[in-house]
Amino acid sequence: ISKTNFTHVYKQWMQFVKPSIQIDWAIAKKHNILDADFYLADLIAEDDVTIKDKLFVLLKKDRYELDRHISELGLFSSQTVEFKDRGAAHKEFWNKYTRPPRKEFWGYIVERRDLLIPEDVRERKGAFFTPPQWVAKAHEYLEKCFGEDWQEEYIVWDNSAGTGNLLAGLVNKDNIWASTLDKQDVQVMRDRIENGANLWDEQVFQFDFLNDDIKSVRDGGKIPDALFDILKDEEKRQKLIFLINPPYGEAGNARTRARKGTAREVTHKAGVSKSKTKERFKDTLGKALAEKYVQFFVRILYDIPDCKVAAFVTPKYICGGSMKNFREVWKAKYIGGFATPARTHDNCTGHYPICFFVWDLAQKKDFPKSVSCDVFNEKEHRQGVKKFYASDEKTINDWIREYNFGKEGAIGIGRCDAPDDQRNNYCWIAQKSILTHQLFLNKKNFVPFAVYFAVRHCIEHKWINDSDQYFYPKDGWETDIAFQNDCIVFTLFNSYNKIKLREGVNHWIPFTEDEAGCTRRFKSRFMSDFLRERGISGRKAVSLSAAAQAVLNAGRELWRHYHAQAEKDRTADINASFYDIREYFQGSKSGKMGVSSTDERYRELIKALRDAQDVLAAGIEPKVYEYGFLRND
């Protein structure tokens, strides 16, 4: 067993050993008794010889022992769990492996117990490991914010500490407090103390920050008396820093969407965000409380005022439209911070930022219009400065809704999802009704929608831009005909133009029959007539950039190549859309278009078209900022 395979062995153990243990796992889970602790007991204990006597569960030959404590009478007490098969499956399984692991792996395996915790439990508890490089960077920024002697002058409390690694590297243990709702993690931290962790045993405690009362031990609560005295002292509170990496789990909504990735990421699972804190503030903050880390922020704000908050979280509370109520109550001064790629964090694979921001709640400032921070890449290299803008103004969706003229004369439907970069993949053009976020497209609103569509798709999605918000535009775009025409051409040949013949008549053919090399009449000439009327095509073409013209030329060659095949293959419909043409050459399986084609000429043409589209997109991008759809001031 090593630190690289212990999670793999755990999955096998779940299949072969776990069913043989005499316990009701559903009930055990409700009491925070997890199978991971039984696995660790197996892993780092042999018979009666325990390597880590601080484990929550111990293996004792033919049974497990847990909840060990000294009773009020001074007697040792514990609970035991036996095997259903007298340990036969257990013995057979562990005959395959050498236990215990080598001594140098012990600390890592116990510390990374979080990797064995089920996803839903991890989301609820926030049991995640902050990468050491970002822990060090956070400490560096705290020094920038509060001075070289900050560890002597300030008290640090990590109230979602997990196994406590966010505190690793801090030197003044007199000023460090750590709490977690998981009793097992408390024991892991205390075990780490015995093995050199720079913490005091009495300053590590079990506490459910979102549900437990702010009460001292002497008053029947869970907060150590010394820390409670700090919380109740107005002057000392201003020297208290909440250094946290809280859970990001969000409750379900109508969309029930999920970022691609794993447990650390937003998954909209029902029940993830339930707490007394949420119930307490739901009438004031509403949807903002669906994000669990906001509940941490709000409880700190109201119950432990005037302190400092330094937290690793997504920038949603800065940018998100659902966070407006939170921004109205969060009166604090932003001091500084940095942004990192989510995929560099534990159990994250998504393409978005996780930010470390520092706030001073003693300075009652209105929420800033924007927040600036340093940006670091995967290799910890500084990449410049990023501004995150609060989305409390009108959005691009408020603007495009002004062009909703109903179904009459519709040539398709545009999907206009939430106005932020991460939702651009959900903005497309189709024939069939999609029920939500839709706009029927016709001759009257085609130009503004093409502007909307191009603005949202012309800039490549990057992790640092994931939370960017699109705003209501400034004046000027209405008279910029060249910009409009660039957007129209970009929209026609974009892969998110998903008009399909099988869903209805295709009104989106940008060429005449002669231009496309077709010897039969198209069912609809709407788009070629529209382009000619605007001067985008035909003999009187005006106000068309060289980049847009290059896209049209490349598109025309693609259509001509398709119709050359259609003349021979009567199964190829002459009224094909851009989507249909690509599907014809690339094929499809289970409703999903293939990624390549055996037709060499097609491969050349589609590459030329995509290259021309990239140049056109680069020409549109500056206008996106000039007209205020995105901010960079």
Short mmCIF file of C-alpha atoms in Angstrom, two decimals, residues 4-408:
data_model
loop_
_atom_site.label_atom_id
_atom_site.label_comp_id
_atom_site.label_asym_id
_atom_site.label_seq_id
_atom_site.Cartn_x
_atom_site.Cartn_y
_atom_site.Cartn_z
CA THR A 4 -0.52 6.59 -4.81
CA ASN A 5 -2.66 3.46 -4.67
CA PHE A 6 -4.48 3.68 -1.34
CA THR A 7 -7.57 5.26 -2.92
CA HIS A 8 -7.71 2.56 -5.61
CA VAL A 9 -7.47 -0.17 -2.96
CA TYR A 10 -10.27 1.59 -1.09
CA LYS A 11 -12.60 1.18 -4.07
CA GLN A 12 -11.85 -2.54 -4.13
CA TRP A 13 -12.37 -2.73 -0.36
CA MET A 14 -15.78 -1.09 -0.79
CA GLN A 15 -16.81 -3.91 -3.10
CA PHE A 16 -15.42 -6.92 -1.18
CA VAL A 17 -15.06 -6.05 2.52
CA LYS A 18 -17.63 -3.36 3.30
CA PRO A 19 -20.68 -5.65 2.73
CA SER A 20 -19.29 -8.10 5.31
CA ILE A 21 -19.27 -5.55 8.14
CA GLN A 22 -22.24 -5.83 10.51
CA ILE A 23 -23.52 -2.24 10.42
CA ASP A 24 -26.39 -0.28 8.89
CA TRP A 25 -24.40 2.14 6.72
CA ALA A 26 -27.32 4.49 6.06
CA ILE A 27 -27.87 5.05 9.78
CA ALA A 28 -24.11 5.22 10.42
CA LYS A 29 -23.73 7.94 7.80
CA LYS A 30 -26.31 10.10 9.59
CA HIS A 31 -24.08 9.91 12.67
CA ASN A 32 -20.96 10.82 10.69
CA ILE A 33 -19.63 7.26 10.88
CA LEU A 34 -18.14 6.59 7.46
CA ASP A 35 -16.83 3.47 5.76
CA ALA A 36 -13.58 5.36 5.09
CA ASP A 37 -12.70 5.14 8.77
CA PHE A 38 -13.15 1.37 8.79
CA TYR A 39 -10.89 1.16 5.74
CA LEU A 40 -8.22 3.26 7.47
CA ALA A 41 -8.50 1.01 10.50
CA ASP A 42 -7.75 -1.95 8.23
CA LEU A 43 -5.04 -0.13 6.37
CA ILE A 44 -2.84 1.08 9.17
CA ALA A 45 -3.52 -1.45 11.91
CA GLU A 46 -2.42 -5.07 12.23
CA ASP A 47 -4.25 -7.20 14.76
CA ASP A 48 -3.96 -5.37 18.09
CA VAL A 49 -0.96 -3.29 17.05
CA THR A 50 -2.27 0.18 16.20
CA ILE A 51 -0.01 2.54 14.31
CA LYS A 52 -2.25 5.58 14.73
CA ASP A 53 -4.11 5.35 18.01
CA LYS A 54 -6.00 8.57 17.24
CA LEU A 55 -8.07 6.95 14.50
CA PHE A 56 -11.82 7.06 15.00
CA VAL A 57 -12.13 3.33 14.26
CA LEU A 58 -9.64 0.64 15.29
CA LEU A 59 -9.33 -2.93 14.05
CA LYS A 60 -9.22 -5.42 16.95
CA LYS A 61 -8.60 -8.87 15.40
CA ASP A 62 -12.16 -10.05 14.62
CA ARG A 63 -14.04 -6.79 15.21
CA TYR A 64 -13.84 -3.01 14.97
CA GLU A 65 -13.84 -0.67 17.93
CA LEU A 66 -15.12 2.92 17.77
CA ASP A 67 -16.36 5.81 19.89
CA ARG A 68 -13.71 5.12 22.50
CA HIS A 69 -13.87 7.39 25.54
CA ILE A 70 -13.66 7.58 29.32
CA SER A 71 -17.09 7.58 30.96
CA GLU A 72 -18.23 9.84 33.80
CA LEU A 73 -17.29 7.00 36.20
CA GLY A 74 -13.74 7.04 34.88
CA LEU A 75 -14.24 3.77 33.03
CA PHE A 76 -13.12 3.12 29.47
CA SER A 77 -16.05 2.66 27.10
CA SER A 78 -16.39 1.87 23.40
CA GLN A 79 -18.70 0.40 20.76
CA THR A 80 -17.85 -2.66 18.71
CA VAL A 81 -18.80 -3.72 15.20
CA GLU A 82 -18.35 -7.32 14.10
CA PHE A 83 -18.23 -9.15 10.79
CA LYS A 84 -21.19 -11.00 9.33
CA ASP A 85 -18.95 -13.83 8.12
CA ARG A 86 -16.49 -13.95 11.04
CA GLY A 87 -14.01 -11.99 8.93
CA ALA A 88 -13.70 -14.43 6.01
CA ALA A 89 -14.08 -11.78 3.27
CA HIS A 90 -11.85 -9.41 5.20
CA LYS A 91 -9.08 -12.01 5.53
CA GLU A 92 -9.31 -13.06 1.87
CA PHE A 93 -9.12 -9.45 0.67
CA TRP A 94 -6.17 -8.37 2.81
CA ASN A 95 -4.14 -11.45 1.90
CA LYS A 96 -3.53 -9.64 -1.40
CA TYR A 97 -1.80 -6.65 0.19
CA THR A 98 1.03 -5.88 2.57
CA ARG A 99 -0.02 -3.88 5.59
CA PRO A 100 0.79 -1.45 7.08
CA PRO A 101 2.18 0.95 4.44
CA ARG A 102 5.74 2.14 4.80
CA LYS A 103 6.14 4.57 7.67
CA GLU A 104 6.78 7.57 5.39
CA PHE A 105 3.26 7.18 3.96
CA TRP A 106 1.37 7.13 7.28
CA GLY A 107 1.04 10.87 7.75
CA TYR A 108 -0.04 11.47 4.15
CA ILE A 109 -2.68 8.73 4.16
CA VAL A 110 -4.26 9.86 7.43
CA GLU A 111 -4.09 13.51 6.39
CA ARG A 112 -5.72 12.72 3.04
CA ARG A 113 -8.62 10.85 4.60
CA ASP A 114 -10.77 13.40 2.74
CA LEU A 115 -10.07 11.57 -0.52
CA LEU A 116 -12.06 8.60 0.81
CA ILE A 117 -15.15 10.56 1.84
CA PRO A 118 -18.25 10.18 -0.40
CA GLU A 119 -18.96 13.10 -2.70
CA ASP A 120 -22.21 14.20 -1.08
CA VAL A 121 -20.60 14.17 2.38
CA ARG A 122 -17.57 16.09 1.11
CA GLU A 123 -19.84 18.75 -0.36
CA ARG A 124 -21.79 19.06 2.88
CA LYS A 125 -18.72 19.21 5.09
CA GLY A 126 -16.33 21.01 2.78
CA ALA A 127 -13.79 18.27 3.42
CA PHE A 128 -11.22 19.33 0.88
CA PHE A 129 -7.49 19.72 0.86
CA THR A 130 -6.09 23.14 -0.12
CA PRO A 131 -3.03 22.62 -2.38
CA PRO A 132 0.21 23.53 -0.56
CA GLN A 133 1.31 26.04 -3.21
CA TRP A 134 -1.88 28.06 -2.74
CA VAL A 135 -1.69 27.75 1.05
CA ALA A 136 1.76 29.35 0.88
CA LYS A 137 0.49 32.01 -1.53
CA ALA A 138 -2.44 32.82 0.79
CA HIS A 139 -0.06 33.31 3.71
CA GLU A 140 2.09 35.53 1.51
CA TYR A 141 -0.92 37.72 0.64
CA LEU A 142 -1.97 37.95 4.27
CA GLU A 143 1.47 39.37 4.96
CA LYS A 144 0.97 41.88 2.12
CA CYS A 145 -2.40 42.88 3.57
CA PHE A 146 -1.51 43.03 7.27
CA GLY A 147 2.27 43.47 7.44
CA GLU A 148 5.30 41.33 8.24
CA ASP A 149 4.25 40.79 11.87
CA TRP A 150 0.71 39.74 11.06
CA GLN A 151 1.08 36.32 12.72
CA GLU A 152 2.03 37.98 15.99
CA GLU A 153 -0.69 40.64 15.82
CA TYR A 154 -3.63 38.65 14.43
CA ILE A 155 -5.58 35.57 15.54
CA VAL A 156 -6.43 33.00 12.86
CA TRP A 157 -9.49 30.74 12.94
CA ASP A 158 -10.16 28.20 10.20
CA ASN A 159 -13.79 27.28 10.86
CA SER A 160 -13.97 24.67 8.06
CA ALA A 161 -10.54 23.21 8.71
CA GLY A 162 -10.96 19.62 7.53
CA THR A 163 -7.60 18.10 8.42
CA GLY A 164 -6.09 21.56 8.94
CA ASN A 165 -3.70 21.90 6.02
CA LEU A 166 -4.68 25.53 5.27
CA LEU A 167 -2.96 26.35 8.57
CA ALA A 168 0.25 24.46 7.71
CA GLY A 169 3.22 26.78 7.71
CA LEU A 170 1.87 29.28 10.23
CA VAL A 171 4.40 29.78 13.02
CA ASN A 172 2.58 31.29 16.02
CA LYS A 173 0.41 28.44 17.29
CA ASP A 174 -0.79 30.55 20.23
CA ASN A 175 -2.86 32.49 17.69
CA ILE A 176 -4.21 29.56 15.64
CA TRP A 177 -7.64 27.96 16.07
CA ALA A 178 -9.13 25.15 13.97
CA SER A 179 -12.64 23.72 13.95
CA THR A 180 -14.56 21.29 11.78
CA LEU A 181 -17.93 19.60 12.07
CA ASP A 182 -16.32 16.17 11.64
CA LYS A 183 -15.15 14.48 14.85
CA GLN A 184 -12.88 12.19 12.85
CA ASP A 185 -11.08 15.18 11.29
CA VAL A 186 -10.56 16.65 14.76
CA GLN A 187 -8.84 13.42 15.74
CA VAL A 188 -6.71 13.51 12.59
CA MET A 189 -5.58 17.06 13.43
CA ARG A 190 -4.73 16.01 16.97
CA ASP A 191 -2.78 13.09 15.61
CA ARG A 192 -0.90 15.49 13.35
CA ILE A 193 -0.08 17.58 16.42
CA GLU A 194 1.58 14.54 17.99
CA ASN A 195 3.58 14.20 14.79
CA GLY A 196 4.76 17.81 14.64
CA ALA A 197 1.86 19.95 13.40
CA ASN A 198 2.16 23.48 14.80
CA LEU A 199 -1.16 23.59 16.68
CA TRP A 200 -2.27 23.39 20.31
CA ASP A 201 -4.47 20.39 21.05
CA GLU A 202 -6.91 22.52 23.06
CA GLN A 203 -7.31 24.96 20.15
CA VAL A 204 -8.63 22.27 17.81
CA PHE A 205 -12.31 21.50 18.32
CA GLN A 206 -15.47 20.09 16.75
CA PHE A 207 -17.95 22.77 15.70
CA ASP A 208 -20.63 23.00 13.03
CA PHE A 209 -20.30 26.66 12.08
CA LEU A 210 -23.58 26.85 10.16
CA ASN A 211 -25.71 25.14 12.80
CA ASP A 212 -24.16 25.28 16.29
CA ASP A 213 -24.74 28.20 18.66
CA ILE A 214 -21.98 30.72 19.29
CA LYS A 215 -21.59 29.65 22.93
CA SER A 216 -18.58 28.92 25.11
CA VAL A 217 -17.85 25.57 26.70
CA ARG A 218 -18.45 27.08 30.14
CA ASP A 219 -21.97 28.05 29.01
CA GLY A 220 -22.76 24.64 27.56
CA GLY A 221 -21.55 25.37 24.03
CA LYS A 222 -18.67 24.04 21.94
CA ILE A 223 -16.39 27.05 21.48
CA PRO A 224 -13.32 27.00 23.76
CA ASP A 225 -13.59 29.69 26.42
CA ALA A 226 -10.41 31.48 25.31
CA LEU A 227 -11.65 31.82 21.72
CA PHE A 228 -15.15 32.82 22.85
CA ASP A 229 -13.65 35.64 24.91
CA ILE A 230 -11.97 36.91 21.75
CA LEU A 231 -15.24 36.75 19.81
CA LYS A 232 -17.02 38.85 22.42
CA ASP A 233 -14.27 41.49 22.68
CA GLU A 234 -14.87 44.25 20.09
CA GLU A 235 -11.22 45.27 19.99
CA LYS A 236 -9.88 41.71 19.72
CA ARG A 237 -12.41 40.80 17.01
CA GLN A 238 -10.76 43.34 14.74
CA LYS A 239 -7.60 41.25 15.03
CA LEU A 240 -9.40 38.00 14.14
CA ILE A 241 -8.91 36.55 10.64
CA PHE A 242 -11.18 33.81 9.34
CA LEU A 243 -8.78 31.91 7.06
CA ILE A 244 -11.03 29.43 5.28
CA ASN A 245 -11.64 27.25 2.24
CA PRO A 246 -15.36 26.56 2.78
CA PRO A 247 -17.58 24.21 0.76
CA TYR A 248 -18.91 25.46 -2.56
CA GLY A 249 -21.91 23.13 -2.81
CA GLU A 250 -25.10 24.74 -4.13
CA ALA A 251 -28.69 23.55 -3.78
CA GLY A 252 -30.70 22.42 -6.78
CA ASN A 253 -32.70 24.78 -8.97
CA ALA A 254 -34.93 24.50 -12.00
CA ARG A 255 -32.00 24.00 -14.31
CA THR A 256 -30.32 21.36 -12.13
CA ARG A 257 -27.11 21.94 -14.01
CA ALA A 258 -23.61 20.82 -13.10
CA ARG A 259 -20.15 21.97 -14.03
CA LYS A 260 -18.01 19.23 -15.48
CA GLY A 261 -15.75 17.91 -12.78
CA THR A 262 -15.97 16.22 -9.44
CA ALA A 263 -17.23 16.71 -5.94
CA ARG A 264 -15.56 20.03 -5.17
CA GLU A 265 -17.46 21.74 -7.93
CA VAL A 266 -20.96 23.18 -8.07
CA THR A 267 -23.36 20.26 -8.42
CA HIS A 268 -26.77 21.60 -7.42
CA LYS A 269 -27.61 18.59 -5.25
CA ALA A 270 -30.69 18.85 -3.13
CA GLY A 271 -29.93 19.29 0.55
CA VAL A 272 -26.34 20.41 0.11
CA SER A 273 -27.00 23.93 1.38
CA LYS A 274 -29.52 23.24 4.19
CA SER A 275 -28.58 24.74 7.55
CA LYS A 276 -29.93 26.83 10.41
CA THR A 277 -28.02 29.78 8.98
CA LYS A 278 -29.83 29.45 5.67
CA GLU A 279 -33.20 29.23 7.39
CA ARG A 280 -32.37 32.26 9.51
CA PHE A 281 -31.48 34.57 6.61
CA LYS A 282 -33.61 33.16 3.78
CA ASP A 283 -36.12 36.03 3.79
CA THR A 284 -33.34 38.60 3.49
CA LEU A 285 -30.90 36.93 1.11
CA GLY A 286 -33.00 34.42 -0.82
CA LYS A 287 -31.18 32.69 -3.68
CA ALA A 288 -27.75 33.87 -2.57
CA LEU A 289 -27.89 31.37 0.31
CA ALA A 290 -28.06 28.44 -2.11
CA GLU A 291 -24.28 28.87 -2.35
CA LYS A 292 -22.98 27.35 0.85
CA TYR A 293 -19.93 29.54 1.31
CA VAL A 294 -22.22 32.58 1.37
CA GLN A 295 -23.81 31.10 4.49
CA PHE A 296 -20.37 31.09 6.14
CA PHE A 297 -19.85 34.73 5.12
CA VAL A 298 -23.26 35.83 6.37
CA ARG A 299 -22.93 34.17 9.76
CA ILE A 300 -19.52 35.78 10.25
CA LEU A 301 -20.92 39.16 9.14
CA TYR A 302 -23.81 39.17 11.64
CA ASP A 303 -22.56 37.08 14.56
CA ILE A 304 -18.84 37.89 14.62
CA PRO A 305 -18.70 41.43 13.19
CA ASP A 306 -15.66 43.64 12.55
CA CYS A 307 -13.27 40.74 11.89
CA LYS A 308 -11.33 39.89 8.71
CA VAL A 309 -12.33 37.23 6.17
CA ALA A 310 -9.72 35.59 3.92
CA ALA A 311 -11.33 32.84 1.87
CA PHE A 312 -10.78 30.56 -1.11
CA VAL A 313 -14.07 30.63 -3.03
CA THR A 314 -15.38 31.10 -6.55
CA PRO A 315 -15.95 34.74 -7.59
CA LYS A 316 -19.68 34.12 -7.95
CA TYR A 317 -20.47 36.36 -4.98
CA ILE A 318 -18.73 39.19 -6.84
CA CYS A 319 -20.29 38.64 -10.26
CA GLY A 320 -23.36 36.46 -9.98
CA GLY A 321 -26.77 37.93 -10.68
CA SER A 322 -28.32 35.85 -7.87
CA MET A 323 -25.92 37.44 -5.38
CA LYS A 324 -27.30 40.99 -5.55
CA ASN A 325 -28.97 40.75 -2.12
CA PHE A 326 -25.74 39.49 -0.59
CA ARG A 327 -23.73 42.36 -2.10
CA GLU A 328 -26.18 44.81 -0.56
CA VAL A 329 -25.55 43.56 2.99
CA TRP A 330 -21.83 42.76 2.74
CA LYS A 331 -20.39 45.99 4.10
CA ALA A 332 -16.63 45.54 4.08
CA LYS A 333 -13.46 46.84 2.51
CA TYR A 334 -11.72 44.68 -0.07
CA ILE A 335 -8.00 44.52 0.72
CA GLY A 336 -6.46 42.22 -1.89
CA GLY A 337 -6.19 38.74 -3.32
CA PHE A 338 -5.37 36.45 -6.21
CA ALA A 339 -7.06 34.07 -8.67
CA THR A 340 -6.03 30.51 -9.51
CA PRO A 341 -7.26 27.86 -12.00
CA ALA A 342 -9.84 25.59 -10.37
CA ARG A 343 -8.21 22.52 -11.85
CA THR A 344 -5.16 23.12 -9.62
CA HIS A 345 -7.37 22.59 -6.56
CA ASP A 346 -8.39 19.34 -4.94
CA ASN A 347 -11.13 17.47 -6.84
CA CYS A 348 -11.66 20.22 -9.41
CA THR A 349 -11.38 19.72 -13.16
CA GLY A 350 -13.54 22.63 -14.34
CA HIS A 351 -12.34 25.60 -16.39
CA TYR A 352 -13.04 28.45 -13.94
CA PRO A 353 -11.27 30.51 -11.24
CA ILE A 354 -11.01 29.94 -7.52
CA CYS A 355 -10.01 33.17 -5.80
CA PHE A 356 -8.43 34.03 -2.48
CA PHE A 357 -9.93 37.39 -1.43
CA VAL A 358 -9.29 39.29 1.82
CA TRP A 359 -11.98 41.54 3.36
CA ASP A 360 -12.03 43.83 6.39
CA LEU A 361 -15.49 43.84 7.99
CA ALA A 362 -14.49 46.58 10.43
CA GLN A 363 -14.46 49.07 7.54
CA LYS A 364 -18.10 49.40 6.49
CA LYS A 365 -17.86 50.03 2.76
CA ASP A 366 -20.50 49.47 0.10
CA PHE A 367 -19.73 46.56 -2.16
CA PRO A 368 -17.25 47.69 -4.85
CA LYS A 369 -18.26 47.95 -8.50
CA SER A 370 -15.27 45.78 -9.31
CA VAL A 371 -12.61 43.75 -7.53
CA SER A 372 -9.04 43.52 -8.86
CA CYS A 373 -6.67 40.67 -8.09
CA ASP A 374 -3.46 39.09 -9.29
CA VAL A 375 -3.74 36.06 -11.58
CA PHE A 376 -1.54 32.97 -11.27
CA ASN A 377 -1.43 30.05 -13.68
CA GLU A 378 -0.92 26.34 -12.99
CA LYS A 379 2.82 26.85 -12.60
CA GLU A 380 2.29 29.67 -10.05
CA HIS A 381 3.51 32.26 -12.56
CA ARG A 382 1.85 35.66 -12.27
CA GLN A 383 -0.17 36.43 -15.41
CA GLY A 384 -1.24 40.00 -14.66
CA VAL A 385 -4.34 41.51 -13.04
CA LYS A 386 -8.00 40.56 -13.42
CA LYS A 387 -11.07 42.66 -12.61
CA PHE A 388 -14.29 40.96 -11.59
CA TYR A 389 -17.33 43.22 -12.07
CA ALA A 390 -20.46 43.17 -9.93
CA SER A 391 -23.51 42.50 -12.13
CA ASP A 392 -25.98 44.85 -10.48
CA GLU A 393 -26.71 46.77 -13.68
CA LYS A 394 -28.82 45.80 -16.69
CA THR A 395 -27.47 42.81 -18.59
CA ILE A 396 -27.16 41.86 -22.23
CA ASN A 397 -30.27 39.70 -21.74
CA ASP A 398 -32.26 42.73 -20.60
CA TRP A 399 -31.19 44.35 -23.84
CA ILE A 400 -32.01 41.49 -26.23
CA ARG A 401 -35.44 41.00 -24.62
CA GLU A 402 -36.37 44.42 -25.99
CA TYR A 403 -36.34 42.77 -29.44
CA ASN A 404 -38.89 40.08 -28.63
CA PHE A 405 -41.52 40.50 -31.35
CA GLY A 406 -43.25 37.13 -31.04
CA LYS A 407 -43.53 34.13 -33.33
CA GLU A 408 -44.78 35.83 -36.49
#
